[in-house]
C-alpha positions as a printed Julia matrix, in Angstrom:
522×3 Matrix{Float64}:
  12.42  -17.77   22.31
  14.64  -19.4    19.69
  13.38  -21.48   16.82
  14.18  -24.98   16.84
  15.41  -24.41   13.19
  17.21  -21.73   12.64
  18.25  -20.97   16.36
  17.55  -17.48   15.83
  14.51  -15.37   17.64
  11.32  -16.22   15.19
   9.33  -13.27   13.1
   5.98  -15.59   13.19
   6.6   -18.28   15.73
   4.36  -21.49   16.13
   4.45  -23.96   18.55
   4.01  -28.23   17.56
   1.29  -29.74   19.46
   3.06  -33.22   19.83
   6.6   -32.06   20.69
   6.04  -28.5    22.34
   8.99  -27.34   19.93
   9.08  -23.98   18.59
   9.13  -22.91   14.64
   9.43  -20.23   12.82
   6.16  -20.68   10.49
   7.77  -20.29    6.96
  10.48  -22.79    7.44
   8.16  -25.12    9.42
   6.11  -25.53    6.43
   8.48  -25.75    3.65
   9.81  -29.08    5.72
   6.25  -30.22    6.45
   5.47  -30.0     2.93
   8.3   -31.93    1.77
   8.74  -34.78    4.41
   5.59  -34.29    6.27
   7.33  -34.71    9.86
   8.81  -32.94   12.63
  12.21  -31.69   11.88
  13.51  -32.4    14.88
  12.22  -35.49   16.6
  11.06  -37.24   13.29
   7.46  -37.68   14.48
   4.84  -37.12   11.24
   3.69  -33.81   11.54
   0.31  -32.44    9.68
   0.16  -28.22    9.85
  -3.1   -29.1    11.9
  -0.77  -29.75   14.85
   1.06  -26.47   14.57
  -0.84  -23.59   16.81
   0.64  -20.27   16.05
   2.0   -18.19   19.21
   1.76  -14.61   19.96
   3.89  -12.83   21.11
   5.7    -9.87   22.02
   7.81   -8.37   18.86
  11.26   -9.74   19.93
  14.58   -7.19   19.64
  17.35   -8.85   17.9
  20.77   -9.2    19.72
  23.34   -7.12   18.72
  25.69   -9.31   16.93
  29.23  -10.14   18.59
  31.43   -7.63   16.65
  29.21   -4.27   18.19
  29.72   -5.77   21.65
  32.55   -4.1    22.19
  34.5    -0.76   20.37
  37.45   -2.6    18.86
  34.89   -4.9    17.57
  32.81   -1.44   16.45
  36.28    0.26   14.84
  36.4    -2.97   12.98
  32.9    -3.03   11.79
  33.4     0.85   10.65
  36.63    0.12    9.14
  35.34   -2.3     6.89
  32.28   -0.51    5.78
  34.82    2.72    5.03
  36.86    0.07    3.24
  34.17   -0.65    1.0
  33.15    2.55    0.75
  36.06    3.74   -1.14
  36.43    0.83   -3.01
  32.85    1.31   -4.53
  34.15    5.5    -5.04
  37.44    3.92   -6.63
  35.3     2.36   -9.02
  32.74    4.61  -10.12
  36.05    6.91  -10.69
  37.42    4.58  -13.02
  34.31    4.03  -14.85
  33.47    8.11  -15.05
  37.13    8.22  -16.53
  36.99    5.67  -19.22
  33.41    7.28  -20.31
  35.08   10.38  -20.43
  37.61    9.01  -23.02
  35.3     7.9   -24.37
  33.02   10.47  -24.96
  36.01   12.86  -25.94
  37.21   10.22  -29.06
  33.58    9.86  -30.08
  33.56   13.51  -30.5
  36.61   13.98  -31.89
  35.9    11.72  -34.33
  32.28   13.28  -34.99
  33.87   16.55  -35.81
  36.28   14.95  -38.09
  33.66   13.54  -39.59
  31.43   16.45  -39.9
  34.99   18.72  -41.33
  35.14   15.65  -43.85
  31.81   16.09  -44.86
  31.54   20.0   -45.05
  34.44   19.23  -47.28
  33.0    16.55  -49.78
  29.91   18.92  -50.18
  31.94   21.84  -51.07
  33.86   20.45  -53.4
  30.68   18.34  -54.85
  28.66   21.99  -55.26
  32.13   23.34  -56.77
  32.55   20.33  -59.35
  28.7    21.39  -59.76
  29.01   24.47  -60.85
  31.94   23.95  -62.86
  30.23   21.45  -64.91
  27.2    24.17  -65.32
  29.72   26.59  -66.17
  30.86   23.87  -68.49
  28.29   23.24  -70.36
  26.59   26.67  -70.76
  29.93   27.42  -72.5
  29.94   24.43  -74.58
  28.37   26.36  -77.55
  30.04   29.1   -77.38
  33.16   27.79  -77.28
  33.28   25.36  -80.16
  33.04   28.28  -82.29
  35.15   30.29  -80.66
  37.95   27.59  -81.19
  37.0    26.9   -84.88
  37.46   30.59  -85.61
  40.43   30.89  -83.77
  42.04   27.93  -85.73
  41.25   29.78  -88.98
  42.31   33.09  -87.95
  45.04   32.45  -85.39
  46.8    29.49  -85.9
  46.1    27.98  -82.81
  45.57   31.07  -80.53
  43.52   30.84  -77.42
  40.16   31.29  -78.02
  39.61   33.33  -75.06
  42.01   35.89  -76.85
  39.92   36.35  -79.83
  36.46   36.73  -78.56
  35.05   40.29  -78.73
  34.18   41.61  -74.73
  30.66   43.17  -74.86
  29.53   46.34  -72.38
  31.29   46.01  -69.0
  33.79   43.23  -69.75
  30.7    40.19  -70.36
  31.15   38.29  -73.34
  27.62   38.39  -75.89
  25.17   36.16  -75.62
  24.64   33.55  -78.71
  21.58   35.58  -79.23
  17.8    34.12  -80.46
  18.69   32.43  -83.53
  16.36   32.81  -86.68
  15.59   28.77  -86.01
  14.29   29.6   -82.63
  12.13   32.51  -83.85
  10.76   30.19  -86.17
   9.87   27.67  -83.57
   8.12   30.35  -81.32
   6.1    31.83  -84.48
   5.24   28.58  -85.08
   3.92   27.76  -81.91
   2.15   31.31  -82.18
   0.36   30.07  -84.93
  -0.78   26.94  -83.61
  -1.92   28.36  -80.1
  -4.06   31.36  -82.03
  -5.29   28.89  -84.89
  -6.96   27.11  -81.55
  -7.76   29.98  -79.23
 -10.28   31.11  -82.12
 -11.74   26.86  -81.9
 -11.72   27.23  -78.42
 -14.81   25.92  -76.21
 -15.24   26.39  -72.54
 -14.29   22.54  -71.44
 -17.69   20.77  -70.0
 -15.25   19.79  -67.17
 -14.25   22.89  -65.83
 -16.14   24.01  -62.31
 -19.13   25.6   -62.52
 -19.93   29.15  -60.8
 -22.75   27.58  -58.72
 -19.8    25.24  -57.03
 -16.74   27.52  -56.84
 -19.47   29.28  -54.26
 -19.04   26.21  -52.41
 -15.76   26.19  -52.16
 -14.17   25.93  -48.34
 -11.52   25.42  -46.79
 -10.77   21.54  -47.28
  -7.16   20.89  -45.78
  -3.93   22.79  -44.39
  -0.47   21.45  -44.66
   2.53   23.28  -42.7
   5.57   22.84  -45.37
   8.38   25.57  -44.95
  10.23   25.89  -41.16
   9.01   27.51  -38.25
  12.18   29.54  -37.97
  11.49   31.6   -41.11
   7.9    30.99  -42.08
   6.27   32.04  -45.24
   5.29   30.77  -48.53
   6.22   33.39  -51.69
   5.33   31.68  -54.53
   2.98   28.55  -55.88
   3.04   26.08  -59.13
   0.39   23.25  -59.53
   1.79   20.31  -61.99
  -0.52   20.16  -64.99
  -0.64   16.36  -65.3
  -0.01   15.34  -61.83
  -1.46   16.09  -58.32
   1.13   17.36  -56.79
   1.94   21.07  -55.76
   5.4    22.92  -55.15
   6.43   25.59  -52.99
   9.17   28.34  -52.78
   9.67   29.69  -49.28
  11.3    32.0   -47.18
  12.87   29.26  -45.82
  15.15   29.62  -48.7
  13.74   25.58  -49.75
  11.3    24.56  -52.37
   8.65   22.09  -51.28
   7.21   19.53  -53.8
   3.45   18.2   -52.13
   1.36   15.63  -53.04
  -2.34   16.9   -52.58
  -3.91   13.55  -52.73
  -1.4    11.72  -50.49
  -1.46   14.35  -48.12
   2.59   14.15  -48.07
   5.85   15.83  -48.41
   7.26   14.11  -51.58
  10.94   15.96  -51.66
  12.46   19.15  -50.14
  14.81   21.04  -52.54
  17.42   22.74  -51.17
  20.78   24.62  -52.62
  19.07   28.28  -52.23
  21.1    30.47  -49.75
  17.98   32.75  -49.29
  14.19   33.16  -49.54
  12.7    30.9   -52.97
  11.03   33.8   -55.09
   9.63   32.08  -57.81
   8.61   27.9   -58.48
   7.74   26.4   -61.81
   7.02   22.93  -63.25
   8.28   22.22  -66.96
   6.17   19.16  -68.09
   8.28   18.54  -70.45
  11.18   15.8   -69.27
   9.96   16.63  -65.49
  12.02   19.57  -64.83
  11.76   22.01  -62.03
  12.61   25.41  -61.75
  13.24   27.76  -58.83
  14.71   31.21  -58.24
  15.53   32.89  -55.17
  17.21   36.18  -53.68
  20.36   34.87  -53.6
  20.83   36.04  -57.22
  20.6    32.4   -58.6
  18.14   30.04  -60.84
  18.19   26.29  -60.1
  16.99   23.75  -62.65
  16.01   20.46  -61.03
  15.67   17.16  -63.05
  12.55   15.0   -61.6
  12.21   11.24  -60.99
   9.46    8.65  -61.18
   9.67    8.37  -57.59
   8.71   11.97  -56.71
  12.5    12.94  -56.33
  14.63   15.72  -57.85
  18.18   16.21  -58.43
  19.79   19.41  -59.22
  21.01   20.21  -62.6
  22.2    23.65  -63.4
  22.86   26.76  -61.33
  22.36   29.7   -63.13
  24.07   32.97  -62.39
  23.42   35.0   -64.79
  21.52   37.79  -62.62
  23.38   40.18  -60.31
  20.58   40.85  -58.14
  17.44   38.83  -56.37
  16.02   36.83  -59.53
  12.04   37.62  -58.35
  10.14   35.85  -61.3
  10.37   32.92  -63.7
   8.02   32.1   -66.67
   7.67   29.11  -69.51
   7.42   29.24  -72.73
   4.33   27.52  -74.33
   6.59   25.3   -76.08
   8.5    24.22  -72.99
  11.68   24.5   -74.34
  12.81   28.49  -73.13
  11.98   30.18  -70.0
  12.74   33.57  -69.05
  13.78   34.59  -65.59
  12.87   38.37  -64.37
  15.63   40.27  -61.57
  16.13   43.58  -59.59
  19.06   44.37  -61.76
  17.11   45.64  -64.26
  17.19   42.73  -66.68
  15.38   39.67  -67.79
  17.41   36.66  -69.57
  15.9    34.37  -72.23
  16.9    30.37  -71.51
  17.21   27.87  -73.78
  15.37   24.32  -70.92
  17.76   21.71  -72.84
  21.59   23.7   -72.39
  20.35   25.84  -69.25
  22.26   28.73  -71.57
  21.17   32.24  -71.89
  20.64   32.88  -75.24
  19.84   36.81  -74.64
  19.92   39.44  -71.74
  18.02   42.36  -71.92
  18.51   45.79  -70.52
  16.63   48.86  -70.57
  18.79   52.39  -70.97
  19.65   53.79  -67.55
  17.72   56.44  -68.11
  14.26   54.4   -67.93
  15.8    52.12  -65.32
  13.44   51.76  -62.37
  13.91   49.53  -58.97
  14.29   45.96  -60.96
  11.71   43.38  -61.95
   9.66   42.58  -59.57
   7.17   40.22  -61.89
   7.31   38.56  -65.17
   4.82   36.79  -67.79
   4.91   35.06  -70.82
   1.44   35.67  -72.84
   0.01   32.59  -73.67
   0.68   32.5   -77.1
   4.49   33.19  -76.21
   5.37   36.05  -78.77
   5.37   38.54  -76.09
   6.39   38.75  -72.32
   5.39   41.19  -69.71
   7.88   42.35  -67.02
   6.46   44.6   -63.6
   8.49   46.92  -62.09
   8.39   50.18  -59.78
   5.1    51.79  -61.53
   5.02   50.08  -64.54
   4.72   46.91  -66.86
   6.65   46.61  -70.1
   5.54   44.95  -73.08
   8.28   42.82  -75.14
   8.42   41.59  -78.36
  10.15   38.29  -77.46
  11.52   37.98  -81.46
  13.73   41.36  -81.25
  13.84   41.74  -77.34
  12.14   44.99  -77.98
  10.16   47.08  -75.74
   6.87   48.0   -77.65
   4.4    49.19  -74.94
   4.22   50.25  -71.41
   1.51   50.68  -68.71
   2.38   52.69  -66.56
  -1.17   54.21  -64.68
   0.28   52.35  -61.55
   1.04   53.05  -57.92
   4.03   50.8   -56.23
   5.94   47.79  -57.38
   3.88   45.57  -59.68
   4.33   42.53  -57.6
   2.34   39.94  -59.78
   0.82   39.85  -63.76
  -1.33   37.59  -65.39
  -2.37   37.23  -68.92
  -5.89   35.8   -69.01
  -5.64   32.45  -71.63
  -8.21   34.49  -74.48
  -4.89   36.61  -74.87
  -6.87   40.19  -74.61
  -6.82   40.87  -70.8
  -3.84   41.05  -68.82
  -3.98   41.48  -64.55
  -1.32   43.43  -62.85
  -0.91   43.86  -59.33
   0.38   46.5   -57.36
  -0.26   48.75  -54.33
  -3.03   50.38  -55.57
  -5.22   47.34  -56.18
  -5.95   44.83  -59.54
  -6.01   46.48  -62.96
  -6.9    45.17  -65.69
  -5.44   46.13  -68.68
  -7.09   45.78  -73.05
  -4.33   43.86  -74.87
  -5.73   45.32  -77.79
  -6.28   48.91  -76.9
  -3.65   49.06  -74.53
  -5.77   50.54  -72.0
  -6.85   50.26  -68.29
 -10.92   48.91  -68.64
 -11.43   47.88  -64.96
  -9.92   48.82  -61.63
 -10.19   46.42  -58.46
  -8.76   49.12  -56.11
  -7.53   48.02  -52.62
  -9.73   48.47  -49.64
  -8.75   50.49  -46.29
  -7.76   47.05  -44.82
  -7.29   44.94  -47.75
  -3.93   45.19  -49.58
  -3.6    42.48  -52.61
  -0.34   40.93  -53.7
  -1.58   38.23  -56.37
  -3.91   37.5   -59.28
  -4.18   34.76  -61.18
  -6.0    33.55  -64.0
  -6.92   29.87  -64.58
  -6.46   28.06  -67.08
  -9.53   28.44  -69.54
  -9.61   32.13  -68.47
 -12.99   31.96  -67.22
 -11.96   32.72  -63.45
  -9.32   35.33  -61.74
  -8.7    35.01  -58.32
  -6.46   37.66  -56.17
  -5.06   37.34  -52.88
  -3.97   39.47  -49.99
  -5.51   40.15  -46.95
  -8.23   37.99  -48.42
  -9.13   35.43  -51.37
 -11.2    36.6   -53.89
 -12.46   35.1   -57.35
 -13.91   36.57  -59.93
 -15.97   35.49  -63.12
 -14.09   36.76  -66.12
 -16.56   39.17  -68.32
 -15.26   41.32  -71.06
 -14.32   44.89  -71.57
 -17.63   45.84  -71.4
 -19.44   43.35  -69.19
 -19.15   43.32  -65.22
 -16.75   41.51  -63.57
 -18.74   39.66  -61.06
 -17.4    38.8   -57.66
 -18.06   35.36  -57.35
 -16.95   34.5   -53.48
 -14.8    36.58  -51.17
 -12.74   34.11  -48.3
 -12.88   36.32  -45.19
 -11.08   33.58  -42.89
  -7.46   34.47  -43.65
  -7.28   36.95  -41.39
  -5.12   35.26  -39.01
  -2.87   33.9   -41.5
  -1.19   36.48  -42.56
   0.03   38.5   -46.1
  -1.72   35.79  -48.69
   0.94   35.67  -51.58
   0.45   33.39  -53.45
  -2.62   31.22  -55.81
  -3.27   28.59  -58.08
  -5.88   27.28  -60.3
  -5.74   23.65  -60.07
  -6.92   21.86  -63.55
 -10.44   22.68  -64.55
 -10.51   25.3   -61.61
 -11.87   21.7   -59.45
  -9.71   23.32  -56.75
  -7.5    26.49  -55.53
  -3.9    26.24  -53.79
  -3.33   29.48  -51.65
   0.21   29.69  -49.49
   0.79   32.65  -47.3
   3.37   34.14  -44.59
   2.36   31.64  -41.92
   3.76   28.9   -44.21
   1.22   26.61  -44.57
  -0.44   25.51  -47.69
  -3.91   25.71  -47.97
  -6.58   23.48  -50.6
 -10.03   24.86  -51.42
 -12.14   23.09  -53.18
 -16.25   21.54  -52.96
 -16.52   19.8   -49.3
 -16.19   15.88  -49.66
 -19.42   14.26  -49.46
 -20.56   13.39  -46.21
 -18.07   16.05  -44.11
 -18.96   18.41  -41.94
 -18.38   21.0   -44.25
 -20.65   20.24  -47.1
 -24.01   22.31  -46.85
C-alpha cells in the first residue's frame, strides 16, 4: 500500500470514503485542514469521510543503493568518509583547547610569580619602614651628637654597642614615669570610690548562664583557639589561633568582620587598644604585629616588631593605653611605647635565675607593676626601675595564665597544679583551686569589677570573688566541654552580661542568660 501523498508505505493509513484513495493520516489532515478537499481529485473532503485502515505493520524497502554491493561499498564508504571527517575535527578542536589551556596557564603562573613578587617586596618595604621609624628617635640624636663630636662622622660609628653587639634601648624616660605615677594615682584615688556597678550580672543569673551560640573561626587544617580579647566599647570579639591568623567577630551580627594575617605560626596572644582602634597580636614566630582599625570593621597592619628572639607568648596594656609590654621564651619582656611601636626597655633576668621563658604576663590594674609566669614561678616588677621586687614561686609547671583581680590585692596564676591565688599585700598563697584527677586548668580570668573569676580547662568554672578570709564560692561549673577539647582561653564580656570561651576545636563559644522565649530559658 502506498499513500497517495507521499508515495511511500503509510505508518497510520486511512482510506477516503468518496475516492477510495489511500492517506497517510497526519498529512491527510494537515491538507484537510487547510483547503478542506481531497488532495488528489479536488472533491471537498470533511475528516468524517476518512475511515482509518488496519493493517499489517508494513517493512520498508531497502533503498536502491543496498540493492546491490557496489551500491553497499558506496554506502560504507561514505559513512567512513564522514566518519573521519567528524575525528578530523574533534582533533583540531582538542588541539586548539590544548593551546589554549597551556597559554592560560602559563600566563597564570606568571601571574602568580608576579604576585609572590609584589608581596615580598611590599612586606620588605614594610618592615623597612618599621625598622624606620622605630629608629627615628634614636637616630636624630645619634646624628646631632655626632655633628658635635665628629665633624660629620657616621652616626652608626659613634654609638656605644650594649651586651652582645645590640645597641641600648632609649630607656623609660622620667616624663613617662611621671605619666604612669600619674595614672597610678588617679586609678587608686578611684578604686578606694569604687561601687559595685548596678549593671553588672547578678549571681542568681550567671547560674543561668548556657550555652547561647558557637561560631567555627580558625581552619580545619590546624584547629585551635589560644587566646581571647573582648573590645570594651564595641561588640565584637578577636581571636588568635593556631592557625597562625587572628580573627576579629562580631557577636551581635553573628559574622566574621576581618581575618588578620602576616603571622608565620600559631597567634599566642590578642589585644584591643581602645585608644585610636589598634590591635595587637603576637605569635610563635618570634614577632608582635600592631594593626591599625577602621570604621568599617577592617585592619591594616602597621608595625612588625622583632624585638624577641623566641615565641613572644603574652601581651598586656597599660591602663593609660599608650605602652604595652610583650612577654617571650627568651627570657625577656620589652616595654612599648603604642604611638612609635619602639621599645623603650628590655629586661633580662641574670642567667643564673633564668628559667624556660615567659610563658604569661600582666599588667596590675593600676599599671605600676607587671607580673611575668614562667617555669615555677611569677615575678613581680616594678615597672618605674624594671626591677624585680618579689617572686612566687610555691608552683608546679609553667604558669600558663595570671590575672590581677581589678581591687588590686588578689592576683590568679595558673599552672599545672591548679589556680592559686596569691595576697598582693602579704605576698602570700591564701587559697588553692588544685586540679582534679581529670580536670587540668589552663586559664583564669577576672572580670572587670573583680567580683567574678572564671577558669578554664577541661571545664568552665566561675567563681564569686570573696576575700582572704571569706570562701570563694563556686558559682556554676560547665560540664559540656568535654568533647571540645583543652579550653584555653576566657573572657568577661562588659558587666560580666556574657562569657567568650575558645578552645582546641576552634570554635568560639558565647554564654550568657537564654533569650527570652528559646528553648533554653528555664
Amino acid at each position: 500500500m502506498i499513500c497517495a501523498i507521499s508515495g511511500e508505505a503509510p505508518e497510520d493509513p486511512v482510506v477516503s470514503k468518496k475516492s477510495g484513495l489511500l492517506y497517510e493520516r497526519r498529512l491527510v489532515e494537515r491538507h484537510i485542514a487547510d483547503y478542506g478537499k481531497c488532495p488528489v481529485t479536488g472533491e471537498p473532503l470533511s475528516m468524517d469521510d476518512i475511515v482509518a485502515v488496519k493493517t499489517n505493520k508494513a517493512v520498508k524497502p531497502r533503498p536502491l543503493q543496498a540493492a546491490s554491493i557496489p551500491g553497499l561499498l558506496g554506502m560504507f564508504q561514505n559513512e567512513w568518509d564522514a566518519l573521519m571527517l567528524s575525528n578530523f575535527a574533534l582533533e583540531q578542536q582538542l588541539h586548539t583547547a590544548r593551546q589554549e589551556l597551556s597559554h592560560a596557564l602559563y600566563q597564570h603562573d606568571a601571574a602568580c610569580r608576579v604576585i609572590a613578587r609584589i608581596k615580598k617586596e611590599r612586606d620588605e618595604a614594610r618592615e623597612l619602614l618599621a625598622q624606620a621609624d622605630r629608629q627615628i628617635p634614636i637616630s636624630t640624636a645619634a646624628v646631632a651628637n655626632s655633628l658635635v663630636v665628629s665633624n660629620g662622622k657616621r652616626a652608626a660609628e659613634d654609638e656605644e654597642m650594649g651586651p652582645g653587639g645590640k645597641r641600648p634601648r632609649p630607656g623609660v624616660s622620667d616624663a613617662i614615669i611621671d605619666e604612669l605615677t600619674a595614672c597610678n594615682t588617679a586609678l587608686s584615688a578611684q578604686r578606694k570610690k569604687r561601687q559595685i556597678p548596678e549593671s553588672l550580672m547578678a549571681v542568681d543569673d550567671l547560674r543561668r548562664f548556657t550555652q547561647i551560640s558557637s561560631h567555627p573561626l580558625h581552619k580545619t587544617s590546624k584547629p585551635g583557639i589560644l587566646s581571647i580579647d573582648i573590645h570594651p566599647s564595641k561588640d565584637i570579639i578577636a581571636t588568635g589561633g593556631v592557625d597562625s591568623n587572628a580573627v576579629i567577630f562580631d557577636r551581635a551580627a553573628g559574622q566574621i568582620l576581618s581575618t588578620l594575617t602576616g603571622h608565620s605560626k600559631k597567634v599566642t596572644c590578642v589585644k584591643f587598644v581602645p585608644r585610636d582602634e589598634i590591635f595587637i597580636s603576637s605569635s610563635a614566630d618570634k614577632t608582635v604585629r600592631l594593626w591599625q582599625g577602621s570604621t568599617e570593621g577592617s585592619y591594616t597592619m602597621r608595625h612588625v616588631l622583632k624585638d624577641h628572639t623566641a615565641e613572644v607568648q603574652a601581651v598586656s596594656v597599660h591602663a593609660t593605653h599608650k605602652y604595652f609590654v610583650t612577654a617571650s621564651l627568651d627570657n625577656t619582656w620589652c616595654f612599648y611605647d603604642l604611638a612609635s611601636a619602639l621599645c623603650l626597655s628590655q629586661v633580662s633576668v641574670d642567667e643564673d635565675s633564668a628559667n624556660k621563658g615567659y610563658t604569661s604576663a600582666a599588667f596590675h590594674p593600676d599599671g605600676l607593676i607587671l607580673g611575668t609566669g614562667t617555669e615555677g614561678l611569677v615575678r613581680i616588677w616594678d615597672v618605674k626601675s624594671q626591677q624585680n621586687v618579689a617572686n612566687f614561686d610555691q608552683i608546679e609547671g609553667s604558669v600558663t595564665s595570671i590575672s590581677f583581680s581589678e581591687n588590686g590585692y588578689f592576683l590568679a596564676t595558673v599552672a599545672h597544679d591548679g589556680v592559686k591565688l596569691w595576697d598582693l599585700r602579704k605576698l602570700k598563697i591564701f587559697r588553692h583551686f588544685s586540679k582534679d584527677e581529670d580536670v587540668q586548668t589552663y586559664a583564669a580570668e577576672f572580670d572587670h569589677s573583680g567580683n567574678y573569676l572564671a577558669t578554664v580547662g577541661s571545664d568552665l568554672r566561675v567563681y564569686q570573688t570573696g576575700s582572704v578570709r571569706q570562701d570563694w564560692n563556686l558559682i556554676k561549673r560547665f560540664e559540656d566541654l568535654s568533647g571540645t577539647g583543652k579550653v584555653t582561653s576566657v573572657k568577661f564580656g562588659p558587666d560580666a552580661n556574657f562569657m567568650a570561651v575558645g578552645s582546641m576545636d576552634r570554635n568560639l563559644r558565647i554564654y550568657g542568660l537564654p533569650l527570652p522565649g528559646s528553648m533554653l530559658e528555664d
